[in-house]
Amino acid sequence: MQKAARKIAASMGVGLKRPPSHLTVVEDEASNGLTALQRDVHYSRIRDLGNMYWLNWLIRQETMQCDGIMECLGDEELIALLVKMQRAKDCREEGVGFDEVPGLVRSAMVDY
């Protein structure tokens, strides 16, 4: 069968060529972390929570190490910020003080 395929390919002027060695396979980076679309959704949700529930102070607190630029956060940090924002939203809705929730409000400003 392979002989026949080679004969047909040779008669058509098409050789069975191997791919050039300088080409490499590109791996799918989406499985390694958040995709650009997922990051954009997280940014939008965090900003919405900050504006709707007056939680922008929490965004500033969590982005101090990168000069307040949320887009500089890594995937894990971004997900952690969204979780904190949702916890803070729940506090606002239930009338619980932010300082009563462990890990939500930093007690002192840390030097970065």
XYZ file of C-alpha atoms in Angstrom:
112
model
C 0.000 0.000 0.000
C 2.790 2.423 0.913
C 4.656 1.551 -2.302
C 1.575 2.446 -4.302
C 1.199 5.734 -2.421
C 4.849 6.594 -3.077
C 4.497 5.776 -6.781
C 1.397 7.939 -7.080
C 3.041 10.775 -5.172
C 6.207 10.504 -7.284
C 4.201 10.525 -10.510
C 2.414 13.682 -9.360
C 5.682 15.338 -8.421
C 4.758 15.347 -4.775
C 7.281 13.781 -2.466
C 6.611 12.600 1.029
C 8.667 15.204 2.794
C 9.418 15.550 6.416
C 8.713 18.908 8.032
C 11.708 21.239 8.274
C 13.738 20.728 11.441
C 13.676 24.442 12.332
C 9.902 24.319 12.938
C 8.699 23.445 16.401
C 5.358 22.465 17.841
C 3.655 25.261 19.730
C 2.044 24.098 22.946
C -1.333 25.314 24.061
C -0.631 27.792 26.873
C -4.313 28.070 27.820
C -4.092 24.893 29.853
C -1.294 26.397 31.952
C -3.316 29.314 33.273
C -6.022 31.819 32.517
C -6.611 32.747 28.905
C -6.747 36.395 27.880
C -10.533 36.201 27.727
C -10.751 34.703 31.216
C -8.446 37.416 32.576
C -10.623 40.116 30.972
C -13.726 38.611 32.582
C -11.977 38.606 35.974
C -10.878 42.253 35.516
C -14.416 43.303 34.618
C -15.981 41.446 37.534
C -13.463 42.870 40.008
C -14.010 46.415 38.714
C -17.790 45.962 38.808
C -17.679 44.741 42.410
C -15.372 47.617 43.320
C -17.738 50.188 41.840
C -21.058 48.667 42.898
C -20.089 47.898 46.496
C -17.478 50.604 47.167
C -14.657 48.076 47.371
C -12.004 49.865 45.351
C -9.947 50.173 48.530
C -9.537 46.383 48.432
C -8.258 46.509 44.850
C -5.721 49.165 45.884
C -4.681 47.101 48.905
C -4.109 43.964 46.833
C -2.294 45.725 43.969
C 0.110 47.843 46.006
C 3.070 45.662 45.017
C 2.473 46.467 41.338
C 1.680 50.182 41.679
C -2.083 49.660 41.644
C -2.144 48.030 38.211
C -4.407 45.011 38.383
C -3.229 43.718 34.994
C 0.211 43.048 36.494
C -1.132 40.406 38.873
C -0.418 36.759 38.170
C -3.215 34.281 37.594
C -3.273 33.044 41.190
C -3.190 36.584 42.573
C -5.997 37.665 40.258
C -8.183 34.733 41.268
C -7.421 35.398 44.951
C -8.417 39.056 44.489
C -11.731 38.061 42.919
C -12.430 35.695 45.827
C -11.642 38.483 48.316
C -13.874 40.889 46.418
C -16.757 38.425 46.549
C -16.211 37.898 50.293
C -16.169 41.674 50.812
C -19.382 41.992 48.788
C -21.007 39.408 51.044
C -19.840 41.369 54.094
C -21.338 44.565 52.693
C -24.673 42.839 51.981
C -24.856 41.114 55.366
C -23.712 44.094 57.404
C -20.548 42.389 58.658
C -17.516 44.581 59.299
C -14.607 44.045 56.930
C -12.163 43.827 59.836
C -14.157 40.941 61.316
C -13.293 38.681 58.361
C -9.830 37.119 58.715
C -7.446 38.009 55.897
C -9.644 40.620 54.251
C -8.128 43.807 55.645
C -4.398 44.042 56.203
C -3.676 45.386 59.651
C -0.596 47.345 58.599
C 0.768 48.542 55.309
C 3.576 46.270 54.191
C 6.574 47.785 52.450
C 6.977 46.322 48.955
